[in-house]
XYZ file of C-alpha atoms in Angstrom:
594
model
C 26.765 -50.506 63.849
C 25.079 -51.381 67.114
C 22.952 -54.471 66.536
C 23.074 -56.076 69.961
C 19.551 -55.045 70.863
C 17.762 -56.940 68.120
C 16.231 -60.200 69.315
C 16.285 -63.402 67.316
C 12.547 -63.115 66.791
C 12.579 -59.377 66.225
C 11.441 -57.619 63.091
C 13.228 -54.637 61.594
C 10.735 -52.710 59.532
C 12.472 -49.436 58.714
C 13.791 -48.380 55.333
C 17.176 -50.007 55.792
C 15.758 -53.123 57.355
C 14.978 -55.268 54.369
C 17.098 -53.418 51.866
C 19.542 -55.846 50.334
C 17.623 -59.075 50.500
C 14.224 -58.058 49.213
C 15.835 -56.622 46.104
C 14.872 -59.155 43.495
C 13.425 -61.560 46.049
C 10.022 -61.516 44.398
C 8.297 -62.182 47.712
C 4.942 -60.896 48.839
C 2.959 -61.552 51.964
C 6.002 -62.740 53.920
C 7.487 -61.356 57.099
C 11.281 -61.243 56.725
C 13.360 -61.418 59.873
C 16.424 -59.250 60.166
C 18.525 -60.096 63.190
C 22.092 -59.935 64.314
C 24.003 -63.171 64.143
C 24.615 -62.822 67.851
C 20.877 -63.222 68.307
C 20.476 -66.051 65.808
C 18.947 -69.446 66.318
C 21.855 -71.694 67.222
C 21.530 -75.206 68.563
C 25.107 -76.348 69.000
C 27.510 -76.002 71.883
C 30.510 -73.827 72.451
C 29.206 -70.284 72.189
C 27.592 -69.699 75.541
C 29.976 -66.853 76.264
C 28.990 -65.135 73.023
C 32.516 -65.274 71.628
C 33.321 -66.143 68.047
C 34.100 -69.854 67.805
C 35.829 -70.746 64.543
C 37.658 -73.772 63.231
C 40.576 -74.497 65.547
C 42.286 -77.454 63.858
C 41.041 -80.029 66.353
C 38.221 -81.385 64.228
C 35.704 -80.448 66.908
C 32.554 -78.897 65.449
C 30.849 -77.046 68.314
C 27.763 -76.445 66.180
C 27.045 -80.107 65.512
C 25.597 -81.550 68.694
C 24.702 -85.199 69.174
C 22.591 -87.094 66.679
C 19.185 -87.933 68.187
C 18.589 -91.520 69.235
C 15.381 -92.780 67.616
C 13.881 -96.232 68.186
C 10.963 -98.009 66.542
C 8.779 -97.134 69.505
C 9.262 -93.459 68.644
C 7.891 -93.963 65.128
C 4.215 -93.278 64.448
C 4.243 -93.982 60.705
C 6.503 -95.803 58.257
C 6.522 -95.101 54.528
C 8.369 -96.548 51.544
C 9.814 -94.526 48.673
C 12.408 -94.649 45.945
C 13.510 -91.048 46.562
C 13.013 -88.691 49.476
C 13.580 -84.986 48.837
C 14.251 -83.013 52.011
C 13.368 -79.346 51.556
C 11.171 -77.679 48.949
C 13.083 -74.607 47.900
C 14.819 -73.624 44.691
C 16.599 -76.990 44.478
C 14.077 -79.280 46.165
C 11.216 -78.449 43.804
C 13.123 -79.308 40.595
C 14.603 -82.377 42.334
C 11.094 -83.580 43.165
C 9.843 -82.988 39.643
C 12.785 -84.586 37.843
C 12.782 -87.674 40.094
C 9.025 -88.123 39.697
C 9.190 -87.671 35.934
C 11.912 -90.337 35.861
C 9.380 -92.780 37.270
C 10.519 -92.867 40.885
C 8.152 -93.011 43.823
C 8.956 -89.679 45.453
C 8.130 -88.270 48.862
C 9.086 -84.637 49.411
C 9.066 -83.123 52.890
C 9.241 -79.455 53.858
C 9.507 -77.957 57.340
C 7.496 -74.898 56.325
C 3.832 -74.805 55.430
C 4.700 -73.880 51.840
C 7.545 -73.959 49.359
C 10.429 -71.612 50.120
C 11.228 -69.004 47.487
C 13.791 -66.384 48.499
C 15.149 -65.163 45.162
C 13.989 -64.204 41.701
C 16.996 -64.300 39.360
C 18.936 -67.045 37.596
C 22.172 -66.875 35.617
C 21.839 -69.105 32.565
C 24.157 -69.951 29.673
C 22.535 -70.944 26.391
C 19.363 -72.842 25.612
C 16.227 -72.102 23.632
C 14.742 -69.699 26.153
C 17.872 -67.560 26.231
C 18.032 -67.703 22.429
C 14.878 -65.563 22.365
C 17.171 -62.696 23.373
C 20.131 -63.689 21.218
C 21.877 -65.372 24.141
C 21.528 -69.002 23.155
C 24.160 -71.714 22.798
C 27.569 -70.338 21.899
C 26.801 -66.769 22.971
C 29.453 -66.849 25.708
C 32.775 -68.645 25.902
C 32.123 -71.277 28.576
C 35.780 -71.588 29.511
C 36.010 -67.841 30.093
C 33.031 -67.978 32.438
C 34.239 -71.050 34.329
C 37.734 -69.684 34.776
C 36.385 -66.354 36.034
C 34.270 -68.178 38.599
C 37.202 -70.304 39.739
C 39.304 -67.166 40.171
C 36.597 -65.439 42.218
C 36.520 -68.439 44.560
C 40.329 -68.545 44.866
C 40.215 -71.937 43.106
C 38.605 -73.647 46.075
C 35.516 -74.450 43.997
C 34.909 -77.721 42.159
C 35.737 -77.194 38.492
C 33.496 -80.077 37.410
C 30.473 -78.587 39.158
C 30.984 -75.135 37.650
C 31.686 -76.542 34.190
C 28.623 -78.800 34.197
C 26.491 -75.891 35.274
C 27.650 -73.890 32.289
C 27.027 -76.859 29.986
C 23.522 -77.709 31.177
C 21.927 -74.557 32.596
C 20.354 -73.547 29.308
C 18.516 -76.824 28.776
C 17.582 -76.921 32.450
C 15.927 -73.506 32.215
C 14.034 -74.659 29.111
C 12.777 -77.648 31.128
C 11.855 -75.464 34.118
C 9.992 -72.985 31.904
C 8.060 -75.845 30.285
C 6.652 -76.484 33.734
C 5.052 -73.011 33.638
C 2.616 -73.109 30.697
C 0.887 -69.866 31.729
C 4.038 -67.811 32.275
C 4.543 -64.872 29.935
C 8.010 -64.381 28.441
C 8.942 -60.738 27.881
C 10.668 -59.687 24.681
C 13.021 -57.316 26.519
C 13.843 -56.118 30.017
C 11.400 -53.249 30.297
C 8.611 -54.411 28.019
C 5.124 -53.106 28.725
C 3.839 -56.497 29.845
C 0.112 -57.137 29.371
C -1.781 -56.471 32.568
C -3.047 -60.046 32.833
C 0.534 -61.395 32.822
C 2.290 -59.016 35.204
C 2.138 -61.341 38.192
C 3.773 -64.234 36.365
C 6.353 -63.493 33.692
C 9.983 -64.101 32.805
C 12.268 -61.299 31.667
C 15.905 -60.884 30.595
C 18.278 -58.538 32.355
C 19.915 -55.832 30.263
C 18.287 -56.692 26.975
C 18.916 -54.780 24.905
C 22.373 -54.235 26.393
C 23.342 -50.735 27.514
C 25.197 -48.780 24.845
C 28.147 -47.922 27.089
C 28.748 -51.379 28.615
C 31.131 -53.933 27.134
C 31.824 -56.776 29.545
C 34.849 -57.856 27.512
C 36.572 -54.595 28.470
C 35.875 -54.831 32.207
C 38.338 -55.927 34.885
C 35.451 -57.439 36.842
C 32.775 -58.217 34.251
C 29.157 -59.058 34.836
C 28.172 -61.357 32.000
C 24.810 -60.865 30.234
C 23.384 -64.186 31.360
C 20.616 -63.376 33.765
C 16.856 -63.775 33.738
C 14.344 -62.820 36.390
C 10.907 -64.007 37.419
C 8.126 -61.646 38.403
C 7.292 -64.438 40.867
C 9.696 -67.339 41.153
C 7.395 -68.738 43.850
C 4.639 -69.071 41.257
C 7.010 -70.725 38.784
C 8.117 -73.149 41.494
C 4.519 -73.939 42.376
C 3.875 -74.746 38.716
C 6.845 -77.106 38.679
C 5.795 -78.761 41.920
C 2.364 -79.402 40.453
C 4.094 -81.156 37.559
C 5.821 -83.345 40.141
C 2.580 -84.128 41.947
C 0.883 -84.893 38.642
C 3.700 -87.385 38.039
C 2.952 -89.068 41.372
C 5.107 -87.258 43.919
C 3.749 -87.025 47.460
C 4.354 -83.739 49.271
C 4.265 -83.314 53.029
C 4.518 -79.822 54.484
C 5.224 -78.981 58.145
C 7.469 -82.035 58.145
C 11.095 -81.643 59.158
C 13.982 -83.981 58.404
C 15.604 -85.138 61.643
C 18.141 -87.896 60.987
C 19.335 -89.959 58.056
C 19.040 -93.737 58.306
C 22.354 -95.416 57.532
C 23.145 -99.086 56.960
C 26.173 -100.833 58.415
C 28.121 -100.217 55.200
C 27.572 -96.455 55.506
C 24.961 -96.191 52.760
C 21.899 -94.026 53.366
C 18.636 -95.980 53.284
C 16.090 -93.418 54.388
C 15.308 -90.690 56.866
C 13.492 -90.014 60.104
C 11.252 -86.977 59.905
C 8.814 -85.271 62.214
C 5.650 -83.259 61.904
C 6.556 -79.869 63.366
C 3.576 -80.072 65.733
C 4.016 -83.726 66.778
C 6.254 -85.703 69.118
C 6.397 -88.981 67.218
C 8.530 -89.581 64.147
C 7.881 -90.506 60.554
C 10.226 -93.152 59.152
C 10.714 -93.156 55.394
C 12.670 -96.049 53.925
C 14.142 -95.073 50.576
C 16.728 -96.025 48.013
C 17.967 -92.429 47.835
C 17.725 -89.244 49.886
C 18.363 -85.772 48.450
C 19.244 -83.027 50.934
C 17.938 -79.669 49.673
C 17.718 -78.090 53.104
C 19.051 -74.590 52.495
C 21.891 -72.800 54.221
C 22.581 -72.170 57.926
C 22.388 -68.389 58.051
C 20.123 -68.377 61.131
C 22.317 -70.755 63.139
C 24.496 -68.650 65.415
C 26.992 -71.389 66.189
C 27.525 -72.353 62.558
C 28.014 -68.734 61.550
C 30.566 -68.277 64.311
C 32.377 -71.395 63.127
C 32.331 -70.906 59.359
C 31.945 -67.124 59.000
C 33.421 -65.482 62.114
C 34.192 -62.272 60.216
C 30.461 -61.715 59.639
C 29.927 -61.940 63.373
C 32.838 -59.662 64.237
C 31.838 -57.083 61.606
C 28.280 -56.940 62.872
C 26.632 -58.014 59.609
C 22.982 -58.543 60.358
C 21.244 -61.437 58.674
C 18.039 -61.380 56.709
C 16.222 -64.685 56.799
C 13.030 -65.472 54.938
C 12.866 -69.201 55.697
C 10.233 -69.721 58.396
C 8.052 -72.624 59.447
C 4.388 -72.379 60.446
C 5.378 -71.461 64.016
C 7.620 -68.620 62.842
C 10.872 -70.472 63.547
C 13.781 -70.342 61.172
C 14.248 -73.358 58.933
C 17.663 -72.400 57.513
C 19.591 -73.456 60.596
C 21.806 -76.141 59.095
C 19.659 -79.187 59.854
C 20.663 -80.788 56.561
C 24.326 -80.103 57.247
C 24.010 -81.797 60.631
C 22.201 -84.827 59.246
C 24.876 -85.284 56.610
C 27.778 -84.997 59.048
C 26.095 -87.466 61.445
C 25.987 -89.864 58.484
C 29.707 -89.383 57.790
C 29.651 -86.588 55.192
C 32.562 -84.181 54.866
C 31.994 -80.426 54.995
C 34.124 -78.310 52.665
C 36.601 -75.931 54.282
C 35.913 -72.611 52.560
C 32.432 -71.113 52.733
C 31.116 -67.962 51.061
C 29.050 -65.250 52.742
C 26.662 -63.565 50.318
C 26.813 -59.860 51.162
C 25.628 -57.721 48.266
C 26.330 -54.147 49.281
C 23.699 -52.130 47.427
C 25.314 -48.737 48.045
C 24.804 -46.089 50.676
C 21.426 -45.478 52.274
C 19.601 -48.521 50.913
C 15.846 -48.233 51.197
C 13.073 -50.716 51.806
C 13.032 -51.563 48.101
C 16.583 -52.867 48.316
C 18.185 -50.053 46.359
C 21.039 -47.903 47.552
C 20.507 -44.185 47.043
C 22.653 -44.218 43.904
C 23.335 -47.976 43.791
C 26.712 -49.453 44.567
C 28.116 -47.284 41.776
C 31.778 -46.395 41.825
C 31.422 -42.740 42.748
C 33.994 -41.203 45.083
C 34.222 -42.934 48.470
C 35.718 -41.347 51.599
C 36.052 -42.782 55.082
C 35.560 -40.747 58.266
C 39.235 -39.748 58.248
C 38.449 -37.928 55.024
C 40.568 -40.375 53.049
C 39.892 -41.955 49.703
C 40.756 -45.602 50.325
C 39.887 -47.677 47.254
C 39.321 -48.023 43.554
C 35.583 -47.522 43.750
C 34.920 -49.297 40.456
C 34.164 -52.679 42.034
C 30.972 -54.689 42.526
C 28.925 -54.719 45.721
C 30.563 -57.803 47.210
C 33.992 -56.206 46.989
C 32.652 -52.838 48.127
C 31.486 -54.565 51.307
C 34.964 -55.997 51.835
C 36.518 -52.528 51.694
C 33.920 -50.813 53.876
C 34.513 -53.397 56.595
C 38.139 -52.211 56.838
C 37.309 -48.546 57.519
C 36.988 -46.693 60.842
C 33.648 -47.616 62.399
C 33.189 -49.869 59.347
C 31.700 -46.892 57.579
C 32.316 -44.734 54.503
C 30.465 -42.166 52.404
C 29.592 -42.215 48.726
C 29.704 -38.776 47.068
C 28.020 -37.608 43.873
C 26.701 -34.347 42.467
C 23.861 -32.974 40.358
C 25.358 -34.427 37.174
C 24.383 -37.963 38.195
C 21.581 -38.313 35.577
C 24.084 -38.013 32.716
C 26.660 -40.183 34.456
C 24.628 -43.314 35.198
C 24.910 -44.724 31.680
C 28.673 -45.138 32.072
C 28.391 -47.532 35.013
C 28.354 -51.323 34.607
C 25.255 -53.293 33.694
C 25.519 -55.279 36.897
C 23.743 -56.209 40.107
C 23.097 -53.290 42.433
C 24.319 -50.675 39.962
C 22.201 -47.658 39.056
C 22.937 -47.501 35.339
C 19.627 -46.430 33.790
C 18.136 -42.947 34.158
C 14.426 -42.204 33.824
C 12.547 -38.955 34.289
C 9.676 -40.810 35.970
C 9.558 -43.861 38.268
C 8.886 -47.288 36.824
C 5.325 -48.624 37.118
C 4.454 -50.226 40.436
C 4.051 -53.656 38.843
C 7.698 -53.706 37.720
C 9.629 -56.470 39.556
C 12.042 -55.320 42.230
C 14.954 -56.825 40.320
C 14.395 -54.494 37.392
C 13.998 -51.457 39.626
C 17.460 -51.960 41.124
C 19.194 -50.604 38.038
C 16.934 -47.572 37.475
C 16.956 -44.147 39.136
C 14.838 -41.069 38.652
C 14.954 -37.678 40.418
C 12.093 -38.734 42.668
C 14.244 -41.594 44.031
C 17.063 -39.280 45.082
C 14.787 -36.665 46.621
C 12.925 -39.371 48.552
C 16.248 -40.588 49.957
C 17.092 -37.054 51.076
C 13.705 -36.495 52.705
C 13.933 -39.859 54.487
C 17.386 -39.061 55.856
C 19.116 -41.744 53.804
C 21.129 -39.191 51.876
C 22.737 -35.855 52.800
C 22.280 -32.965 50.373
C 23.857 -29.495 50.300
C 24.542 -26.669 47.883
C 28.288 -26.607 48.580
C 30.968 -29.150 49.435
C 31.747 -27.318 52.693
C 28.117 -27.448 53.758
C 27.848 -31.120 52.786
C 30.918 -32.189 54.756
C 29.753 -30.226 57.791
C 26.599 -32.342 57.859
C 28.497 -35.635 58.132
C 29.021 -36.510 61.778
C 32.591 -37.505 62.567
C 34.068 -36.561 59.194
C 37.528 -34.946 59.123
C 36.434 -31.999 56.993
C 39.905 -30.640 56.247
C 41.223 -33.957 54.950
C 37.984 -34.678 53.110
C 38.186 -31.349 51.255
C 41.770 -32.118 50.260
C 40.770 -35.606 49.089
C 37.929 -34.206 46.978
C 40.234 -31.614 45.431
C 42.755 -34.320 44.612
C 40.029 -36.533 43.155
C 38.739 -33.686 40.999
C 42.252 -33.144 39.656
C 42.497 -36.819 38.695
C 39.082 -36.714 37.044
C 39.986 -33.704 34.944
C 43.304 -35.299 33.984
C 41.402 -38.438 32.924
C 43.782 -40.781 34.745
C 43.506 -42.133 38.292
C 47.138 -42.517 39.247
C 46.194 -43.056 42.911
C 43.912 -46.090 42.600
C 43.611 -46.931 38.910
C 39.874 -46.471 38.468
C 38.592 -46.633 34.909
C 38.725 -43.199 33.301
C 35.168 -43.599 32.003
C 33.943 -43.511 35.622
C 35.989 -40.586 36.888
C 33.417 -37.888 37.636
C 34.532 -34.696 39.380
C 32.419 -33.255 42.179
C 31.799 -29.754 40.876
C 28.109 -29.229 40.052
C 25.850 -28.528 43.005
C 23.809 -29.600 44.735
C 26.066 -32.264 46.208
C 25.077 -35.546 47.835
C 26.573 -38.096 50.237
C 25.171 -41.469 51.265
C 26.484 -43.431 54.235
C 27.793 -46.943 53.544
C 27.938 -49.199 56.591
C 28.191 -52.971 56.600
C 25.448 -54.661 54.607
C 23.163 -57.587 55.380
C 24.298 -61.177 54.997
C 21.743 -62.853 52.732
C 23.161 -66.380 52.953
C 26.259 -68.267 53.951
C 26.992 -70.814 51.273
C 29.052 -73.880 52.021
C 28.232 -77.529 52.273
C 29.196 -81.099 51.668
C 32.108 -82.129 49.542
C 30.292 -83.296 46.435
C 30.594 -83.782 42.704
C 28.763 -82.731 39.569
C 26.434 -85.741 39.870
C 25.330 -84.445 43.299
C 26.941 -87.310 45.201
C 28.062 -86.592 48.751
C 31.530 -87.611 49.941
C 32.538 -88.906 53.341
C 35.638 -87.766 55.206
C 37.726 -90.266 53.216
C 36.395 -88.607 50.061
C 34.448 -91.660 49.038
C 30.856 -91.482 47.793
C 28.164 -92.170 50.389
C 25.748 -94.477 48.527
C 22.151 -93.336 48.542
C 22.871 -89.730 49.539
C 22.582 -86.779 47.163
C 22.669 -83.014 47.641
C 21.541 -79.895 45.785
C 21.215 -76.228 46.580
C 22.874 -74.478 49.501
C 24.199 -77.673 51.182
C 26.050 -78.635 48.000
C 29.710 -77.816 48.349
C 32.059 -76.890 45.545
C 29.886 -74.052 44.261
C 31.010 -70.913 46.118
C 34.053 -70.321 48.241
C 35.600 -67.377 50.122
C 33.042 -64.893 48.793
C 29.984 -64.905 46.573
C 31.000 -64.177 42.961
C 29.647 -61.249 40.992
C 30.212 -62.177 37.351
C 26.941 -64.135 37.059
C 23.907 -62.438 38.607
C 21.514 -65.023 40.079
C 24.053 -67.838 40.022
C 23.129 -69.470 43.319
C 19.436 -69.740 42.447
C 20.311 -70.935 38.950
C 22.583 -73.618 40.371
C 19.840 -74.698 42.735
C 17.523 -75.285 39.803
C 20.110 -77.031 37.611
C 21.581 -79.336 40.233
C 18.181 -79.988 41.768
C 17.175 -81.387 38.395
C 20.387 -83.414 38.153
C 20.073 -84.740 41.708
C 16.502 -85.890 41.078
C 17.434 -87.673 37.880
C 20.444 -89.405 39.421
C 18.679 -90.353 42.646
C 15.818 -91.889 40.668
C 18.269 -93.902 38.594
C 20.525 -94.788 41.530
C 23.324 -93.337 39.442
């Protein structure tokens, strides 16, 4: 993919532009920026030649830069607080509310002119809210879930953090929902929600569960844990109002600049700055909670921690903007922590949900990231296609031109029900499209004939009456080898056993009923790069000697120990759910000085 011509301030408005990230984002009225990492907003040193600069064993962090020197003469205003929350996103809002409800004097600052909401789903285990759908306490084996997560992160993650999340997420969601007294709770996934409630409701994913899906029989299961918000931004605003009602002070357009540290290394406050001013705001505090998001829009940090994303040409989609249109997810919190002595974990996790070939502006691949036959441009089948979108991305990146094609035929309506009830999968067939008011997250799993024909007419999908005609339409495809690969695949499907790659027999569908379709799969968008401070389940931050830094807490994307190597797929909405849960925990602990 050629992405060198996209500027760091450029918009990409075509069908593929906002595909993966807007799916389930629940955002309206925002202007997402899709740029190449090579055009991102970096502020460190060491990448002037445009080359990838990764960890080299020296301890030098070319992305860090020097901490600003701030004197009393640079300060225009000084405030006192018990707790300062830096960043009002999915973790900062619950941190502000929980600290304020604990009786602390709280000041929350946010670089944008509003709260940041860039997701809509949460993975939750247990609790009274989940019990409404039969998924309350005891529904899932916690140890099974924790161990699966640890395996997906190659056991680089913090077991205590993952385990506590599983223990407390249910009660945390109950608490968060209590902050939304006007939010409607749907009885099932596709309920006909009353018109007055369609802008603000909570729904379960895959309830009732699909008849053909049993996560206990899957090699890579997606657990039935997830809920979605028609507007998480509205739910967050409700919770922030609860915080303000409890006495929290909120300052927008105010960016954290530098932590204030005492001689013993403890954090005693923060210097901040109005985004339109030159002078600083000094806030003395007993505790500071960093909820500053990830560093996706920082070129130097991406080159350092995720060089493969740069080399593979994964564009980024960033929704975090301040009032001037500048990115806010550029690692400012990471820098402040490191300047104060915090240790950054070694293994970070790019979030790259491949949504399948030909993704449209609604975030849906033509036929989802379903495990239909995949061929590369050599005409070779190269994988067991029955994997989730994160792993699909990993395989596509290895192919010639980092490209492959997803093949299916006219039998797709009957075949969808056999695919997993998972993120990005088209597993529900409808004759007619869903109503316009249906949240994007729910639309991801549904396809109707109109969807496929729209993809063909928009050029996102190739269609032909015969295999020969279809292959001839794919530029660069080795037609002879592709025909042989399709014939071999059809033989395996009819035999009911994939001796070449071991795909589940229930998802072996021969290509034999025209018309035939093919959707191009290139590299997908990077939605976040998750990695942060070495921390614990109480949201403490550790220094490079792995000792707690008194007065400093972390939640959300800067919290390390959550995701490593790659973003896991077994719990849809896990990052946002963790933001909420550990934001709550961080606020409680910071207020108590615990």
